[in-house]
XYZ file of C-alpha atoms in Angstrom:
356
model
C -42.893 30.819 181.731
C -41.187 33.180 178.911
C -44.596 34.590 178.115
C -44.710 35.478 181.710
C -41.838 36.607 182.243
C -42.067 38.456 179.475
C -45.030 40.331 180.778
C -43.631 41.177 184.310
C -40.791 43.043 181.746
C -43.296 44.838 179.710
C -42.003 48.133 179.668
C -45.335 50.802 180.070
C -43.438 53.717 178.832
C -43.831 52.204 174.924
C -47.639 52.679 175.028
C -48.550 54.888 178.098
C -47.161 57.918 180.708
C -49.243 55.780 182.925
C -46.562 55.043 186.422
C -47.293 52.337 188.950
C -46.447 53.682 192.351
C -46.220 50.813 195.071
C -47.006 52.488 198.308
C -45.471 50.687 201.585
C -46.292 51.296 205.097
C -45.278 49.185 208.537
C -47.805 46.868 209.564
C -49.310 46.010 212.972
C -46.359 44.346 214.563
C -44.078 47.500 214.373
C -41.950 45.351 211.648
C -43.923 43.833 209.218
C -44.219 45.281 205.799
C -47.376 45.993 203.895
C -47.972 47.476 200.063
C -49.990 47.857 197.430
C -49.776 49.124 194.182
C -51.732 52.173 192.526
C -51.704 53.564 188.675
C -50.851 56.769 188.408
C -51.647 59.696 185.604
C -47.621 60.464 184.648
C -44.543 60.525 186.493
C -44.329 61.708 190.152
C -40.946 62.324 191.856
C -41.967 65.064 194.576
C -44.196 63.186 197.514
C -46.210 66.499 197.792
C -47.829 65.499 193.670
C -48.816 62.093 195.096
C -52.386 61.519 196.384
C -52.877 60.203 200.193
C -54.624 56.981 200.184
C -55.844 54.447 202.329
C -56.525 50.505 203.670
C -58.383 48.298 205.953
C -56.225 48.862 209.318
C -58.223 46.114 210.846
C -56.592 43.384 208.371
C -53.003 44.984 209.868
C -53.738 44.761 213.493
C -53.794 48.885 213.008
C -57.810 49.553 213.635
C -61.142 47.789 214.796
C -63.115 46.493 212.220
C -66.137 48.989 212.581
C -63.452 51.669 212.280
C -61.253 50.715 209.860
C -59.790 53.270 207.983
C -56.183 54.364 208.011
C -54.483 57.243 205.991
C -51.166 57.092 204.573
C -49.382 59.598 203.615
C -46.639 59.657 200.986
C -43.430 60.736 202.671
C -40.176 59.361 200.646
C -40.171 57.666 196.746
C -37.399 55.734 195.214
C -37.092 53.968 191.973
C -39.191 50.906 191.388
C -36.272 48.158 190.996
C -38.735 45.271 189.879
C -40.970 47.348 187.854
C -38.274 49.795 186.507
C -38.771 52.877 184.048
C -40.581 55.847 185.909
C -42.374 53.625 188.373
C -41.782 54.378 191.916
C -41.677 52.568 195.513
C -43.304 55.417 197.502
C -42.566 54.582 201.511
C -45.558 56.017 203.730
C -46.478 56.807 207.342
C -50.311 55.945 208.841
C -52.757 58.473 210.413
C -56.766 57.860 211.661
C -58.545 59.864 209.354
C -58.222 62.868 211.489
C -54.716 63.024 211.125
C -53.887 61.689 213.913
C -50.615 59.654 213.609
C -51.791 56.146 214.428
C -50.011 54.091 217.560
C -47.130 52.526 215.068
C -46.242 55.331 213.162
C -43.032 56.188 214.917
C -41.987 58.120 211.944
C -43.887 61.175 212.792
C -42.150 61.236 216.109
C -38.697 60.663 214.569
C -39.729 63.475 212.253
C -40.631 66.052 215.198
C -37.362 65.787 216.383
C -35.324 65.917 212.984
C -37.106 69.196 212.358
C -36.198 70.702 215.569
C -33.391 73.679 214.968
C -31.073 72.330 217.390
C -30.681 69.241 215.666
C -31.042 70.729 212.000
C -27.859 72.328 212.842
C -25.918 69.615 213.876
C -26.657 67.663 210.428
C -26.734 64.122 212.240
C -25.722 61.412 209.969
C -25.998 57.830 210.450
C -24.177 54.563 209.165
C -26.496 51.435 210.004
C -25.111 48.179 209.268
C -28.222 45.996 208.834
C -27.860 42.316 209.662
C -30.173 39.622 208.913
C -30.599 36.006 208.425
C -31.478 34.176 204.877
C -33.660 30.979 206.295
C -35.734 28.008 203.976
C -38.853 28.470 203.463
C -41.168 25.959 205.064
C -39.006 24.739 207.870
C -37.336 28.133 209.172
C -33.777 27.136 209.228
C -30.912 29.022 208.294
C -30.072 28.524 204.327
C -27.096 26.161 203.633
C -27.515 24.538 207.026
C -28.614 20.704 206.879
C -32.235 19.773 207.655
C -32.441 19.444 211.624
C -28.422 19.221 211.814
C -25.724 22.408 212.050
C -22.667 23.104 209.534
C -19.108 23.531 211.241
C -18.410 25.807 213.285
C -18.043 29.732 213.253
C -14.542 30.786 211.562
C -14.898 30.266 207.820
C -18.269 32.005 207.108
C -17.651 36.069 207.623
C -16.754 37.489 204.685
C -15.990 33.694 203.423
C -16.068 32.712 199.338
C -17.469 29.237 198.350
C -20.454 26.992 197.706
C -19.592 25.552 201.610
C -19.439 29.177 203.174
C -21.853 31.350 201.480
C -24.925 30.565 201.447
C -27.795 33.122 199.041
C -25.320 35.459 197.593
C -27.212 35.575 194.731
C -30.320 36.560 196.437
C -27.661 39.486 198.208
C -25.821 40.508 195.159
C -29.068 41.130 193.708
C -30.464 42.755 196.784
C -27.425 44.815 196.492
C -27.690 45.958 193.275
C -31.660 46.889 193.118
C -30.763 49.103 196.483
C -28.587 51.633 194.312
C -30.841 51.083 191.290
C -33.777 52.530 194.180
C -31.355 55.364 194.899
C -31.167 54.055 198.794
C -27.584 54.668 200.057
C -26.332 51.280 200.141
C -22.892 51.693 201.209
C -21.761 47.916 201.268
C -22.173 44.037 201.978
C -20.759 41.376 203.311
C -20.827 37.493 204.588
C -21.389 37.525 208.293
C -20.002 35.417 211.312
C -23.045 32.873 211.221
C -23.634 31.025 207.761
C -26.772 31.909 206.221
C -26.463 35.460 207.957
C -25.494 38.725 205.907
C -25.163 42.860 206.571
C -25.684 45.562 204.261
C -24.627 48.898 205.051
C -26.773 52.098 204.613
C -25.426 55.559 204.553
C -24.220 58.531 205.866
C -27.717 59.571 205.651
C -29.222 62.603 207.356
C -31.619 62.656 209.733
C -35.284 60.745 208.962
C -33.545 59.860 205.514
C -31.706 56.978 207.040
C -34.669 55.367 209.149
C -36.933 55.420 205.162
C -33.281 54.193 203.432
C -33.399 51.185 205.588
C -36.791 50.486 205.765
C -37.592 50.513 201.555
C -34.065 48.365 201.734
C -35.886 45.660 204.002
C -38.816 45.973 201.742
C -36.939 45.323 198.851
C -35.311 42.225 200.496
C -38.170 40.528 201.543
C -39.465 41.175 197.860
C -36.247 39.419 196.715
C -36.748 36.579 199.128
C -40.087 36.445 197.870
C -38.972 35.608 194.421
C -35.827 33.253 195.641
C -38.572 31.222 197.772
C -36.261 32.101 200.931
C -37.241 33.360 204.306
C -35.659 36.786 205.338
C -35.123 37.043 209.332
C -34.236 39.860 210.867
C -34.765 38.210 214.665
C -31.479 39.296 216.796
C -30.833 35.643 218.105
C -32.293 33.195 215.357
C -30.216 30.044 216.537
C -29.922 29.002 220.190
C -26.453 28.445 220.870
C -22.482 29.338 220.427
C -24.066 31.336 217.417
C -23.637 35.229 216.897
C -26.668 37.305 217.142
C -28.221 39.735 214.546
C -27.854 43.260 215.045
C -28.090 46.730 213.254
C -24.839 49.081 215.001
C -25.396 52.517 214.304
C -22.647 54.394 213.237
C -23.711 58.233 214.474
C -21.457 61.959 213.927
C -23.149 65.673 214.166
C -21.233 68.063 212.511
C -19.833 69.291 215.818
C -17.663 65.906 216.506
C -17.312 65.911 212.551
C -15.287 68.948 213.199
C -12.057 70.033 215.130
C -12.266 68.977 218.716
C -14.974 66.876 217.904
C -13.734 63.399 219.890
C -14.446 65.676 222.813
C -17.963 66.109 221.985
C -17.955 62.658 220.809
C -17.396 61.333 224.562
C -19.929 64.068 226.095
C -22.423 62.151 224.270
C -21.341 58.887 224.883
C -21.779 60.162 228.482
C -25.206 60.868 227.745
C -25.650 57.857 226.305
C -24.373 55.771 229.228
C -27.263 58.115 231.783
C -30.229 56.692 229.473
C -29.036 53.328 229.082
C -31.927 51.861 230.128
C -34.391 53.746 228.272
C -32.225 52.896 225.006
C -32.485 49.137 225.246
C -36.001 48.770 225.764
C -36.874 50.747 222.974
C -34.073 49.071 220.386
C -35.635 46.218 219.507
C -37.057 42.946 220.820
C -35.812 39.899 222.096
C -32.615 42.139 222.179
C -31.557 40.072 225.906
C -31.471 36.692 223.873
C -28.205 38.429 222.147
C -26.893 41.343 223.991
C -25.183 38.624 226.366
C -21.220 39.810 226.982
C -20.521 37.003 224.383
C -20.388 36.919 220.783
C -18.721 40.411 219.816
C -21.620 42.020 222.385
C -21.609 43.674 226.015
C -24.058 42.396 228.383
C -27.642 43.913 228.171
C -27.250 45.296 231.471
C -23.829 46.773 231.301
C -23.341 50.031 229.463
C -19.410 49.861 228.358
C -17.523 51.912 225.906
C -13.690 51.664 223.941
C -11.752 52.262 220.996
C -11.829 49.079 219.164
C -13.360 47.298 221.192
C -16.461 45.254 219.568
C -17.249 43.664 223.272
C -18.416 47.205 224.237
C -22.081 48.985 224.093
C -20.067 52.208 222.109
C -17.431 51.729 220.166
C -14.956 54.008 218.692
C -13.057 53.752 215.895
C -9.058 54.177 216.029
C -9.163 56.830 212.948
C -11.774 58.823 215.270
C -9.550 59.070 218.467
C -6.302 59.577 216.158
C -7.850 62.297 213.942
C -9.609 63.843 217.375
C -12.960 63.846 215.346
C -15.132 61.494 213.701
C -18.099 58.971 214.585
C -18.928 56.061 216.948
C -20.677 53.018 216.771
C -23.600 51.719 219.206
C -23.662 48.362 219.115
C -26.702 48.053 220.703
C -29.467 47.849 218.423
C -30.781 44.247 217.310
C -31.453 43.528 213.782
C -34.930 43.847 214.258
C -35.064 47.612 215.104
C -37.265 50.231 213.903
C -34.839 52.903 212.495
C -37.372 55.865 212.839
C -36.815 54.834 216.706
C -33.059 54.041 216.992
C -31.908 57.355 215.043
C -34.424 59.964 216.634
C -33.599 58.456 219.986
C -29.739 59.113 219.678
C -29.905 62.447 218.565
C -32.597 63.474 221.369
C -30.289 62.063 223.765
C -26.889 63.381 222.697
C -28.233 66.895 221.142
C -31.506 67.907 222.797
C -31.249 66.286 226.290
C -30.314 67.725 228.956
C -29.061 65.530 232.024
């Protein structure tokens, strides 16, 4: 196993400008990851140098199988934290050969309305705070939990120390650290309420930045859970019961609230938020009902609520925001398994672009 690992290690640079760039693209089910691995000339670090490629879209759920062919097209790299040295992790968006953005690229979309001037101006930023749950492989229950029995319950666990409250913090620490070796924005982790279950934080990042950040960072996880022989879940409600669900709250600011006055422009949007309500929840993420039920640090699905401090509501704002009159807020709406490119393009359309 030395010899092996000893390969994995080898480090290219000593005998060849040769890179390995690991393209990744979203799969057929909106959330599962795909990538493969191509051997380039020299080092790349502008997405423009890097050559469009392609794969079998009818393996993916993405294309028939007497059409198969889908583009992708290199749109954000990042370090290589398993292969290290000048490879690169190069995240990607899918197109029919036409260039026609195929039915789950929702990055394009996102993009569309990142570019437009009104929001360009505003410099939206986002804070997501990514939840998921670490389960055993084989028998898909949480990790730490006993085979076909539960641990104690909820109290100890969130933000909890010790061999009978953490459970994987190697596989997170690690996680952690191969995030900022990537040069994604990881701004923090920690334990959550439900043992097994963990958050890491991404951002502020701007615009269509945060929606790649966090989706190389699930990548990365699922690679780390790959090697740890654990299960990665990012379903919002994983365990029936008094159990909290898995989200991914959205911290959101333009530069406008960011700015003098700003709480007032803060609760315009959340006004505009509140008007759309319905249109937000079916499009942040599914199975969302099975957690968004007034319990468990959550308003009801079908309630649209907002407060400062309050972590039962649909918007929360923080107490520094309405002291400083400027700032951020929080929607607490999205479930863990949410596609970013969705979640973050949605709130700015609403709050900037729309017009009730």
């Amino acid at each position: 196993m030395s010899l092996l690992s000893d390969l994995i290690n080898l480090n290219l640079s000593e005998t060849t400008e040769k890179v390995i760039a690991e393209y990744i693209w979203i799969g057929g089910s909106g959330l599962d990851l795909r990538s493969k691995a191509r051997t380039l000339p020299g080092p790349v670090s502008d997405t423009s140098k890097l050559p469009k490629w392609n794969y079998d879209g009818s393996s993916t759920g993405q294309a028939p199988g007497e059409d198969s062919e889908v583009i992708l097209y290199p749109q954000a790299i990042f370090k290589d934290p398993f292969r290290r040295g000048n490879n690169i992790l190069v995240m990607c968006d899918a197109y029919t050969p036409a260039g026609v953005p195929i039915p789950t690229n929702k990055r394009h979309a996102a993009a569309e309305i990142f570019s437009n001037p009104d929001v360009v101006s505003e410099e939206p930023w986002y804070g997501i705070e990514q939840e998921y749950t670490l389960l055993q492989n084989h028998i898909q229950w949480p990790l730490g939990w006993p085979v076909g029995g539960f641990p104690g319950p909820q109290g100890p666990y969130y933000c909890g120390i010790g061999a009978d409250k953490a459970y994987g913090r190697d596989i997170v620490d690690s996680h952690y650290k191969a995030c900022l070796y990537a040069g994604i924005n990881v701004s923090g982790i920690n334990g959550e309420v439900m043992p097994g279950q963990w958050e890491f934080q991404v951002g502020p990042s701007l615009g269509i930045t945060a929606g790649d950040e966090i989706w190389v960072a699930r990548y990365i996880l699922e690679r780390i859970t790959e090697i740890a022989g654990a299960v990665v879940s990012f379903d919002p409600k994983p365990v029936k019961g008094d159990w909290n669900g898995a989200g991914a709250h959205t911290n959101y600011s333009t530069k406008s609230m960011r700015n003098d006055g700003g709480y007032d422009i803060i609760k315009q949007a959340i006004e505009k938020l509140s008007k759309r309500h319905k249109e937000h929840i079916a499009a942040y993420g599914e199975g969302n009902e099975r957690r968004l039920t007034g319990k468990h640090e959550t308003a009801d699905i079908n309630t649209f609520l907002w407060g400062v401090a309050n972590r039962g509501a649909s918007i929360r704002v923080g107490r520094d925001t309405e002291k400083a009159g400027k700032g951020y807020f929080e929607d607490r709406r999205p479930a863990s398994n949410m596609d970013p490119y969705v979640v973050t393009s949605m709130i700015a359309e609403t709050t900037i672009l729309w017009k009730p």
